[in-house]
CSV table of C-alpha atoms and ligand atoms in Angstrom, one decimal:
chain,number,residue,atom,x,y,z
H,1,UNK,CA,-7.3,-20.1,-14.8
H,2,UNK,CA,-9.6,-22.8,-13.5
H,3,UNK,CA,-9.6,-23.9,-9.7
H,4,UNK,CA,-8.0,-27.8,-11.5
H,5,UNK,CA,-5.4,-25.7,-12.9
H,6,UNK,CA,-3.7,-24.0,-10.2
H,7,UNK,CA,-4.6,-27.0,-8.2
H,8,UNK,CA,-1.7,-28.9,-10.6
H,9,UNK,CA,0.8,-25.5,-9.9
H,10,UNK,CA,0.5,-25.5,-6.6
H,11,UNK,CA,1.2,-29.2,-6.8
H,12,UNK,CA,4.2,-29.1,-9.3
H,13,UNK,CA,5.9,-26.2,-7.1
H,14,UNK,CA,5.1,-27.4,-3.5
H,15,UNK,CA,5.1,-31.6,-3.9
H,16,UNK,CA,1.8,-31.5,-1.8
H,17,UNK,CA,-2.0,-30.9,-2.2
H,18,UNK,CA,-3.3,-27.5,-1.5
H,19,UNK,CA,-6.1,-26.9,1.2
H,20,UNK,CA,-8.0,-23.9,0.3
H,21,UNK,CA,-8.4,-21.5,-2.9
H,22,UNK,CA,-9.4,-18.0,-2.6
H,23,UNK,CA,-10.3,-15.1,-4.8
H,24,UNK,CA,-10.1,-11.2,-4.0
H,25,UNK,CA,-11.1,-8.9,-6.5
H,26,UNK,CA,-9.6,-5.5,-7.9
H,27,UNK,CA,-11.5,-2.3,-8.1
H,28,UNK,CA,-13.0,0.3,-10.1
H,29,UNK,CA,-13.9,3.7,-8.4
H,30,UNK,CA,-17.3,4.9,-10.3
H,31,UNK,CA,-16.5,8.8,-9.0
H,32,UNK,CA,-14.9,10.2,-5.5
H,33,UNK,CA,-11.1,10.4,-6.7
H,34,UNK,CA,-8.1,11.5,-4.4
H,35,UNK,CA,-10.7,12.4,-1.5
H,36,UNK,CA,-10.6,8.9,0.9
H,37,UNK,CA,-7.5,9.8,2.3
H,38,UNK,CA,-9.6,13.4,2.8
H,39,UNK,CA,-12.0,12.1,4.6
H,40,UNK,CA,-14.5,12.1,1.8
H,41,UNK,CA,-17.3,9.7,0.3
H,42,UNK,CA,-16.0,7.3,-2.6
H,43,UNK,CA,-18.2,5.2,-4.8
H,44,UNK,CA,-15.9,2.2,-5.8
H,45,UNK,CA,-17.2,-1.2,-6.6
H,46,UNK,CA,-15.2,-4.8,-7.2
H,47,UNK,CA,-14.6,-6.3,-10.2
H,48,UNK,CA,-14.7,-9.7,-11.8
H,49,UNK,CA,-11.0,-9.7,-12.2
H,50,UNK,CA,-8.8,-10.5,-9.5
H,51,UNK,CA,-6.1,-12.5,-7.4
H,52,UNK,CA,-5.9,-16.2,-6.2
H,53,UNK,CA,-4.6,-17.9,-3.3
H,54,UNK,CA,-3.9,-21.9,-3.0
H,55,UNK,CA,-2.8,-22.5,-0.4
H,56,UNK,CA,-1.8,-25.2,2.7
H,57,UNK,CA,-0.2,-25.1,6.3
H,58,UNK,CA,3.1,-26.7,6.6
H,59,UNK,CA,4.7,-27.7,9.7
H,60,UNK,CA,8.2,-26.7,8.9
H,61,UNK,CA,7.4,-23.0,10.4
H,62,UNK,CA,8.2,-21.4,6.9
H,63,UNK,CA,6.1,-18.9,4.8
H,64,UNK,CA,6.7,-19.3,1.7
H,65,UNK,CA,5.3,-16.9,-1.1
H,66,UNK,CA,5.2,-18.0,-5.1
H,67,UNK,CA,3.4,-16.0,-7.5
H,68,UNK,CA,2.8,-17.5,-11.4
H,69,UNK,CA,3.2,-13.6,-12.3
H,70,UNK,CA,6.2,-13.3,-11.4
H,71,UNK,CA,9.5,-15.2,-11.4
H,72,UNK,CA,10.9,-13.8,-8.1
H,73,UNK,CA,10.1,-16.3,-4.8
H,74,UNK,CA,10.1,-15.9,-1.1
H,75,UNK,CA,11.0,-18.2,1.5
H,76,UNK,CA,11.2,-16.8,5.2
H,77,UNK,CA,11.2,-18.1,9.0
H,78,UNK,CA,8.1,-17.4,10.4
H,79,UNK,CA,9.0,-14.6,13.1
H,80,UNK,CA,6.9,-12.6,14.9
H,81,UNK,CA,7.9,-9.4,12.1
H,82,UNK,CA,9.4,-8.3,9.2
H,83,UNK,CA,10.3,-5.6,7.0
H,84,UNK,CA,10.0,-4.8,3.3
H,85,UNK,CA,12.8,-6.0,1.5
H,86,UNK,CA,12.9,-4.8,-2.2
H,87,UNK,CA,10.2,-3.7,-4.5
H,88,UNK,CA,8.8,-7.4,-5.1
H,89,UNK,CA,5.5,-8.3,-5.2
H,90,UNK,CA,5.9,-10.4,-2.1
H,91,UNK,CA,6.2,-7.5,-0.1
H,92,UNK,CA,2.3,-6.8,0.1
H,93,UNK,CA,1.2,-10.6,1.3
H,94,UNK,CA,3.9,-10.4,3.6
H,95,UNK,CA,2.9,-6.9,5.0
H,96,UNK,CA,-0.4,-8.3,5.5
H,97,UNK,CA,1.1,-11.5,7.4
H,98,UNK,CA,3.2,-8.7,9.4
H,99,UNK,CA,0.2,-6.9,10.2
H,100,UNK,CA,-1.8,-10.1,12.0
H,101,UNK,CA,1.3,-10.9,13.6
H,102,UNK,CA,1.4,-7.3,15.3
H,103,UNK,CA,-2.4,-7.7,16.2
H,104,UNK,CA,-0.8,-11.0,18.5
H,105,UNK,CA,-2.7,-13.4,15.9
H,106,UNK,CA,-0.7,-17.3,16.3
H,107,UNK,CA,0.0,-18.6,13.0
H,108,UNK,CA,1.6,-21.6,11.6
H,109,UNK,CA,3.8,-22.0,8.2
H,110,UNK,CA,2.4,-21.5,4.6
H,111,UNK,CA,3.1,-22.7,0.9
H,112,UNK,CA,1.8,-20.2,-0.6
H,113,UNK,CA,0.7,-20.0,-4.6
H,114,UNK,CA,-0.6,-16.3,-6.0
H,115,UNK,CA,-2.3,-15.7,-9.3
H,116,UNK,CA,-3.7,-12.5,-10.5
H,117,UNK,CA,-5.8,-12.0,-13.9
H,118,UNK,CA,-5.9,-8.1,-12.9
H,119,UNK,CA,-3.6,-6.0,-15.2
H,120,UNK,CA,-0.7,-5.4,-12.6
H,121,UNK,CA,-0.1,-1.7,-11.5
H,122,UNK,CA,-2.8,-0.7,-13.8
H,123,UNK,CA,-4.9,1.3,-10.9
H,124,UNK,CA,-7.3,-1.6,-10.5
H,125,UNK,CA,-6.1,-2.1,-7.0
H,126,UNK,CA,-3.4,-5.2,-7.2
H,127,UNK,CA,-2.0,-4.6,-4.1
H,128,UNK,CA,-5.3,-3.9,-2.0
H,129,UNK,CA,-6.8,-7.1,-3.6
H,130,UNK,CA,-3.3,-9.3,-2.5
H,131,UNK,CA,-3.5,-8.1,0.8
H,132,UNK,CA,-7.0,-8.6,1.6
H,133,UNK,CA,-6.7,-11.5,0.0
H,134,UNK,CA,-4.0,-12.4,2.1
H,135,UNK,CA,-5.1,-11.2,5.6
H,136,UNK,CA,-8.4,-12.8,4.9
H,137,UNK,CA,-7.1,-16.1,3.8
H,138,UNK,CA,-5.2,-16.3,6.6
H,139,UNK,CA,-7.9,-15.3,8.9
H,140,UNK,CA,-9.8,-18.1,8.1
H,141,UNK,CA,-7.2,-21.1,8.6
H,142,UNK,CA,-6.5,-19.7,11.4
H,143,UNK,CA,-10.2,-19.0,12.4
H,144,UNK,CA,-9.2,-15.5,13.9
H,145,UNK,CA,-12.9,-14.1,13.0
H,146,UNK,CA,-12.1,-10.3,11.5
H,147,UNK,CA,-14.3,-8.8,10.0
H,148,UNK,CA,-13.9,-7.4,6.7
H,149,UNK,CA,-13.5,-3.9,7.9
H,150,UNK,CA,-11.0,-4.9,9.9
H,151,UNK,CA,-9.3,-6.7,6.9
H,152,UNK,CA,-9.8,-3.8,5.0
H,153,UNK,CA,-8.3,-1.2,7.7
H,154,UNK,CA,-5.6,-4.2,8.1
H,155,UNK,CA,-4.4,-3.7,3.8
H,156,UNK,CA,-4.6,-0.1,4.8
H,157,UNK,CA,-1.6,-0.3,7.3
H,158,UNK,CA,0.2,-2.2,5.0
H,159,UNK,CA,0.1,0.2,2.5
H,160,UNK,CA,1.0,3.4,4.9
H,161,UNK,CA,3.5,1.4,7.4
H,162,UNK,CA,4.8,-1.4,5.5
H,163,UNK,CA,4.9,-0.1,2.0
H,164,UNK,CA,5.2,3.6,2.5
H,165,UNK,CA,2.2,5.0,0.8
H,166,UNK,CA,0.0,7.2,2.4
H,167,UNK,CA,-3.4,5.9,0.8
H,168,UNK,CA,-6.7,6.1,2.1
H,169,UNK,CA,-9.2,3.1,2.7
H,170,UNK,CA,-11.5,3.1,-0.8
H,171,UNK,CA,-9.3,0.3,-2.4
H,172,UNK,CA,-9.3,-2.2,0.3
H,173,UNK,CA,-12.4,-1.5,1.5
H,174,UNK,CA,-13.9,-2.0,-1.9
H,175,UNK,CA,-12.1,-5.5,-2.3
H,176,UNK,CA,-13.2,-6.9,1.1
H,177,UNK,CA,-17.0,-5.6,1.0
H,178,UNK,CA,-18.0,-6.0,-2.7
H,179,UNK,CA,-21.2,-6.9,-4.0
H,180,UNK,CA,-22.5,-8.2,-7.3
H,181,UNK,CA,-23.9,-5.2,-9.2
H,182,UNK,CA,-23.7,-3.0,-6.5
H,183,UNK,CA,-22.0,0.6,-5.9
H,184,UNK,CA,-20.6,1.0,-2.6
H,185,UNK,CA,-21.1,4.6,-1.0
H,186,UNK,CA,-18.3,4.8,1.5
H,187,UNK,CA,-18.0,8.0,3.9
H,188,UNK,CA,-14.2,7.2,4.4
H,189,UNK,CA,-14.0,9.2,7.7
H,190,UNK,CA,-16.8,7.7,9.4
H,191,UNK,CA,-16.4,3.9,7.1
H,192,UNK,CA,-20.3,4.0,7.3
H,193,UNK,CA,-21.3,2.6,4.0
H,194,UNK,CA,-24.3,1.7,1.8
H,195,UNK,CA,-24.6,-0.5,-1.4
H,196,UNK,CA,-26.1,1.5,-4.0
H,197,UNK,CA,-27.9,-0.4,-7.2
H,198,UNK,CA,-25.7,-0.3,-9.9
H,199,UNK,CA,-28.0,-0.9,-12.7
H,200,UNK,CA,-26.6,0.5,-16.1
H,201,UNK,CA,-29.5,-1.4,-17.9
H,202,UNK,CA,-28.0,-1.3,-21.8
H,203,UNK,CA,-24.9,0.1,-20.7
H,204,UNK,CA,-21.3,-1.2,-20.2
H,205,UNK,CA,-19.0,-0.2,-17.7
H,206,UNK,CA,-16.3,-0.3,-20.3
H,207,UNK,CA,-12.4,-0.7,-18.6
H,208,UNK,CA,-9.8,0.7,-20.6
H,209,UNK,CA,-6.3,0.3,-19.8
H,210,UNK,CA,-3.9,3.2,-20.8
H,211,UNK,CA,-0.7,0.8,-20.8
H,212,UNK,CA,1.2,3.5,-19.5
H,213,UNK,CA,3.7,2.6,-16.8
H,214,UNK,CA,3.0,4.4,-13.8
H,215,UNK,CA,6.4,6.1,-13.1
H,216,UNK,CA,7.4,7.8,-9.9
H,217,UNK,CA,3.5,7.3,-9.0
H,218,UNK,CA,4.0,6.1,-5.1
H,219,UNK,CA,6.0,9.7,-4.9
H,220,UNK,CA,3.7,11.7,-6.9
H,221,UNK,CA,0.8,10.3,-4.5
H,222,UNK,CA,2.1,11.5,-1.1
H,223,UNK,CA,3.3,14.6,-3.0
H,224,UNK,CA,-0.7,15.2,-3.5
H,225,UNK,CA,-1.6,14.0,0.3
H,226,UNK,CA,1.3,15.8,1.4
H,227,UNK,CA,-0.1,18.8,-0.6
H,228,UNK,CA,-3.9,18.6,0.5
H,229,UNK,CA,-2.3,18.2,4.6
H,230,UNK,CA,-1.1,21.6,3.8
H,231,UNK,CA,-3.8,23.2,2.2
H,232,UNK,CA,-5.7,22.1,5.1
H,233,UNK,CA,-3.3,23.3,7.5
H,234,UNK,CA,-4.2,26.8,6.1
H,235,UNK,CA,-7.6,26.8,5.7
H,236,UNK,CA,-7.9,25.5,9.6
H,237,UNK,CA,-6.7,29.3,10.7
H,238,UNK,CA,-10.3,30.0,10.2
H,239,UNK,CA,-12.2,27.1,9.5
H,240,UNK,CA,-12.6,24.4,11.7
H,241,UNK,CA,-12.6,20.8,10.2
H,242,UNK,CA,-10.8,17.7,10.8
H,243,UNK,CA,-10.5,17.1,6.8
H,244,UNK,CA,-10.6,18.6,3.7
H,245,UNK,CA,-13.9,17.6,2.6
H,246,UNK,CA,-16.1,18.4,5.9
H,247,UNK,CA,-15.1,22.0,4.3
H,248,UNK,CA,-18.1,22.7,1.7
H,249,UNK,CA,-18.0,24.7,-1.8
H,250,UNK,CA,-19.5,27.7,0.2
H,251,UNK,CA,-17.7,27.9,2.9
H,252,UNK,CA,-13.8,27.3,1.1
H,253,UNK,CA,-15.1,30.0,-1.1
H,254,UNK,CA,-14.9,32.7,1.6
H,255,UNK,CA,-12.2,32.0,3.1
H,256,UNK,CA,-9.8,30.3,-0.2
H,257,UNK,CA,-7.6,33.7,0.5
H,258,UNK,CA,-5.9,31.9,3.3
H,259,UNK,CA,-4.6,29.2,0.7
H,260,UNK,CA,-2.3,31.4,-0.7
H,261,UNK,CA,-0.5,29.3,-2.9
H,262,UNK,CA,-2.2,28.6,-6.6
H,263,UNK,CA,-1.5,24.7,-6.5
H,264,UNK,CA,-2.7,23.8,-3.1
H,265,UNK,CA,-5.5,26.2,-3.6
H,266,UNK,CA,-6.2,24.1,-6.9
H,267,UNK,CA,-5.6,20.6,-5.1
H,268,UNK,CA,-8.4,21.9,-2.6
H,269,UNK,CA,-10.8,23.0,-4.9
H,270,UNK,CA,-10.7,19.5,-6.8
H,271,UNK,CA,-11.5,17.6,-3.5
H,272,UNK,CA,-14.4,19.5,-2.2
H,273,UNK,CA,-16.1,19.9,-5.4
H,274,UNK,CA,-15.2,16.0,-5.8
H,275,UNK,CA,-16.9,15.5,-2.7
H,276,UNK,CA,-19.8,17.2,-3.6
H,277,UNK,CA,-20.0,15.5,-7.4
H,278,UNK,CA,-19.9,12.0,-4.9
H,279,UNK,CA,-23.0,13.0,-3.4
H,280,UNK,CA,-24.9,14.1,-6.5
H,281,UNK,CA,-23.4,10.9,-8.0
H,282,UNK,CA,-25.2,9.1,-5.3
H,283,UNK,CA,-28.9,10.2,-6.1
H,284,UNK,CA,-28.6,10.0,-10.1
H,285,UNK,CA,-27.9,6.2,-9.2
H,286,UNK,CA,-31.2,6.0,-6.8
H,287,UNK,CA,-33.4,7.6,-9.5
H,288,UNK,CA,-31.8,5.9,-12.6
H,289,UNK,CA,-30.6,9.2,-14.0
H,290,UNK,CA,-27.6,7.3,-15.5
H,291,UNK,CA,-26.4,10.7,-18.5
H,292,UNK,CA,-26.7,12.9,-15.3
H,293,UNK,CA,-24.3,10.1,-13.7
H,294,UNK,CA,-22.2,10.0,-16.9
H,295,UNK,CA,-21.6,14.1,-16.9
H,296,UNK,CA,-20.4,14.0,-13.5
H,297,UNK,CA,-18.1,11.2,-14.3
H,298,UNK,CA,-16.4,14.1,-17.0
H,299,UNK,CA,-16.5,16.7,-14.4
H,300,UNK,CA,-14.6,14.9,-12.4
H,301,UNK,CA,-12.1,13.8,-15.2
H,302,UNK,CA,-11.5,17.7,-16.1
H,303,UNK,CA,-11.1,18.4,-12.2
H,304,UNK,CA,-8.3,15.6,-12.2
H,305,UNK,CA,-6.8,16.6,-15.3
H,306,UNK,CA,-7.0,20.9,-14.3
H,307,UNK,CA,-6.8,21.0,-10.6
H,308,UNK,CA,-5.1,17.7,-9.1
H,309,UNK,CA,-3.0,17.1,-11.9
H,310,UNK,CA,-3.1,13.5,-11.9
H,311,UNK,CA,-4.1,12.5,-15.3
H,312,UNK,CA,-1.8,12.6,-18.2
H,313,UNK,CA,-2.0,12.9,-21.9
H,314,UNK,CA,-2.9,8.8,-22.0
H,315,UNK,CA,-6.1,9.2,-19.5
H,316,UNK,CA,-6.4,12.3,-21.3
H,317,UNK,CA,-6.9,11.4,-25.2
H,318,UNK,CA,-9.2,7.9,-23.9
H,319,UNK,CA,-11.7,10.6,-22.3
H,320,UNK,CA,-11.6,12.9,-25.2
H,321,UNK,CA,-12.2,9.8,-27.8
H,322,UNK,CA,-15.6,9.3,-25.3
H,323,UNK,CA,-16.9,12.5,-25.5
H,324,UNK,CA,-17.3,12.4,-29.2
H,325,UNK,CA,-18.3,9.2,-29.0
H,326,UNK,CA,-22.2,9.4,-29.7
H,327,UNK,CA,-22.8,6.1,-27.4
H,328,UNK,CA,-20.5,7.0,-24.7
H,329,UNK,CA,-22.3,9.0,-21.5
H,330,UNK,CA,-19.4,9.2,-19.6
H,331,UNK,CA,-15.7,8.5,-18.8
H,332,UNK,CA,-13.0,9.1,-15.9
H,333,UNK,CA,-9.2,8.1,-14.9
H,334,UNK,CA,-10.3,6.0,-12.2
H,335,UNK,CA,-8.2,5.2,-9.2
H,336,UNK,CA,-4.6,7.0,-8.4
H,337,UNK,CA,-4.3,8.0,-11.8
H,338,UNK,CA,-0.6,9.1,-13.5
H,339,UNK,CA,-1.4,6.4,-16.2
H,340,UNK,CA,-3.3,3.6,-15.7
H,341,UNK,CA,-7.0,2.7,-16.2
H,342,UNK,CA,-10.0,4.8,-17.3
H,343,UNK,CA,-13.6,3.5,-17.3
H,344,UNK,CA,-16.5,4.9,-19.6
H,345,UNK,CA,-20.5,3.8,-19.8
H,346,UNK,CA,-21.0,2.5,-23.2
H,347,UNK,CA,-24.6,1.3,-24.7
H,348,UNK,CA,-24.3,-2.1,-24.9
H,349,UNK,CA,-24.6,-2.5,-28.4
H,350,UNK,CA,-22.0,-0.3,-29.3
H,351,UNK,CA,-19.3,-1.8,-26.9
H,352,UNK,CA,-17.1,-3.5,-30.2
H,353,UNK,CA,-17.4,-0.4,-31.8
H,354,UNK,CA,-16.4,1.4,-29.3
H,355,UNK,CA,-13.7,-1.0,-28.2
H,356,UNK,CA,-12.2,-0.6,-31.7
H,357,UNK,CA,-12.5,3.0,-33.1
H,358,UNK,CA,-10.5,3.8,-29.2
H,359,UNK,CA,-8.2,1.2,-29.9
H,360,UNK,CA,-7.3,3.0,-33.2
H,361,UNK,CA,-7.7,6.6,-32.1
H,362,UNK,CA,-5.3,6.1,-28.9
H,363,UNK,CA,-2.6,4.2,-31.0
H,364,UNK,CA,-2.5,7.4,-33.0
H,365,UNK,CA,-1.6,9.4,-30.6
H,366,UNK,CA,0.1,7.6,-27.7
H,367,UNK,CA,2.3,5.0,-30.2
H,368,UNK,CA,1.0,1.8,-28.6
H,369,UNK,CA,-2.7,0.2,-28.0
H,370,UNK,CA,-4.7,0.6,-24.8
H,371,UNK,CA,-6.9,-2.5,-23.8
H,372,UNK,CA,-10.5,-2.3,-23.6
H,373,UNK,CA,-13.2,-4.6,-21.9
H,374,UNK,CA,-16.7,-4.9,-20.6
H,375,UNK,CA,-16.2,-5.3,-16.7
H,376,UNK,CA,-18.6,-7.4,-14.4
H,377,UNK,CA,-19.3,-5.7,-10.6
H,378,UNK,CA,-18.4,-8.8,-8.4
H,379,UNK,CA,-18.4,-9.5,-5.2
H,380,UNK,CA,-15.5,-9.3,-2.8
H,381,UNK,CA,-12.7,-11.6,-1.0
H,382,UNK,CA,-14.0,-14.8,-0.3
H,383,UNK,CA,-12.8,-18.7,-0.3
H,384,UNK,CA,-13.8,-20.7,-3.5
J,401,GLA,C1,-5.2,4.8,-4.9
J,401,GLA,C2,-5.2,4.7,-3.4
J,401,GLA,C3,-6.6,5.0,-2.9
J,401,GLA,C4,-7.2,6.3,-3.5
J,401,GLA,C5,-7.0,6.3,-5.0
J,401,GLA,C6,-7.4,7.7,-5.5
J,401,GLA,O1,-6.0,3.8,-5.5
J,401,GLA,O2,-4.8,3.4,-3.0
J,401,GLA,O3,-6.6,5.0,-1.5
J,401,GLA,O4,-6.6,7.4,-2.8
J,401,GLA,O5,-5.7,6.1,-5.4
J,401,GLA,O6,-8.8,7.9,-5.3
């Protein structure tokens, strides 16, 4: 949707000009899956695709919140705080507007217009990319100067306080610091960070969307944290570490006997050797090695799929169509997993090939199509 467009929306719903337009991205995570809320290093980058804000101040002291996604509205006193009400999609700006008004941030009223080109609940981060979006367009009528970590460590108490998931930091972190054909390495205990190049040359970083409606995910996902708390729990009778992943292969090897319980033994073993695939991962992209990238992107699909558990038949079958597939190098569930999206590196030339032959060999299997496209590494939230 072009900027004119939503300009006339925003128009047509509020009788008034918008101010400002802004754009926050989703996310794909390359490799580091289930390990940022482990305190381990993630490799997510932004893409093109992502969600809008037009926007202007009112003087009536209202916020109100209208998405062209969805039919459902908001209109609310501005108060200094609020609770989640429902399971609408308003709840995530308004977290973030919650959050700023905790931090003591002064604030006037809002019309507010969202739009979002990112498949909705589809693991590409929606709700990180709304609520960075929304903290940061906020931040800048308001001129509060936070920086994008903060925004990003902002979205993340929306998700744990306001929402109720326990996620780590990768998705809004990746939304509020992406860059244009980069990787970002992330140590999420520490938030130090470095762009790495992400130059797939005559590859595609194909996005394929399993369709499949994430049920019951929020409660499988602090099962697994929950899970992984535990494990950790055990392992610190002998071990000292603040998080799962400052445990290395070697080291839970001796001492695994103290997990003794086969699934959080299993739910361990997939995030240190996760963390250790991130870090491999890191120097195949420095020296170009992108088929040594492209096996560890299937290791770390099986570890989901055998140890965490997080995959599912849909994730399952799209990774098995790209390991036959000659012109495929590599392919992973990416983000929370329990349906949603996968991503593969395709040779360029390929990509309609590939796009259709998946199309046909998922249908098969699963009953309905899965959607496949070419993704662009953008940049992160800014104002248009
Ligand atoms: C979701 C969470 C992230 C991360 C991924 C799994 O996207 O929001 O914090 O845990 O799942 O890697």
């Amino acid at each position: 949707m072009t900027k004119s467009e939503l300009q006339e929306k925003f128009r047509n719903r509020f009788n008034k000009e918008p101010t400002h337009f802004f754009f926050c991205p989703g996310r794909v995570n390359l490799i580091g899956e289930h390990i940022d809320y482990n305190g381990g290093k993630v490799m997510p980058c932004a893409i093109s695709l992502g969600t809008y804000l037009v926007v202007a101040k009112n003087t009536d002291k209202m916020l109100r919140f209208q998405c062209l996604n969805f039919p459902e509205t908001a209109e609310l006193h501005l108060q200094s705080s609020y609770s989640k009400t429902g399971k609408e999609w308003f709840n995530y700006p308004l977290g973030a507007i919650h959050q700023l008004l905790q931090n003591d941030h002064v604030i006037s009223g809002l019309d507010m217009l969202f739009y979002g080109d990112l498949p909705i609940g589809a693991g590409l981060s929606s709700s990180a990319s709304i609520e960075v979006l929304t903290a940061f367009a906020v931040s800048e009528l308001f001129q509060l100067n936070i920086t994008n970590t903060d925004l990003a460590l902002l979205g993340k108490k929306v998700e744990n306080e306001f929402i109720g998931l326990n996620s780590g930091i990768m998705d809004q972190f990746a939304v509020a610091m992406g860059r244009h054909d980069k990787a970002i390495l992330l140590n999420c205990d520490t938030l130090e960070y470095e762009y790495l190049p992400f130059e797939i040359g005559n590859y595609v970083l194909a996005v394929i969307n399993s369709n499949k409606q994430r049920e019951l995910a929020d409660s499988k996902y602090n099962e697994r944290f929950a899970e992984c708390g535990a494990a950790l729990k055990l392992l610190k009778k002998e071990i000292s570490a603040t998080h799962l992943c400052d445990i290395d292969i070697e080291t839970f090897r001796m001492h695994r006997h103290l997990v003794n319980d086969d699934k959080l033994e299993k739910r361990a073993l997939h995030v240190i050797t996760e963390n250790e695939r991130v870090k491999e991962a890191k120097e195949t992209l420095k020296s170009g090695d992108l088929k040594k990238f492209g096996e560890l992107m299937y290791a770390s699909h099986q570890s989901l799929q055998d140890l965490y558990e997080v995959s599912g038949k849909e994730l399952d079958t799209i990774v098995e169509f790209c390991k036959d597939y000659e012109n495929c190098i590599g392919a992973r569930m990416t983000g929370a997993g329990f349906g949603g999206c996968a991503i593969a590196l395709v040779k360029r030339d390929s990509f309609d090939d590939f796009a259709a032959k998946l199309i046909i060999y998922y249908k098969e299997r699963i009953g309905y199509e899965p959607e496949v496209f070419a993704s662009v590494i953008g940049d992160g939230v800014k104002e248009l």
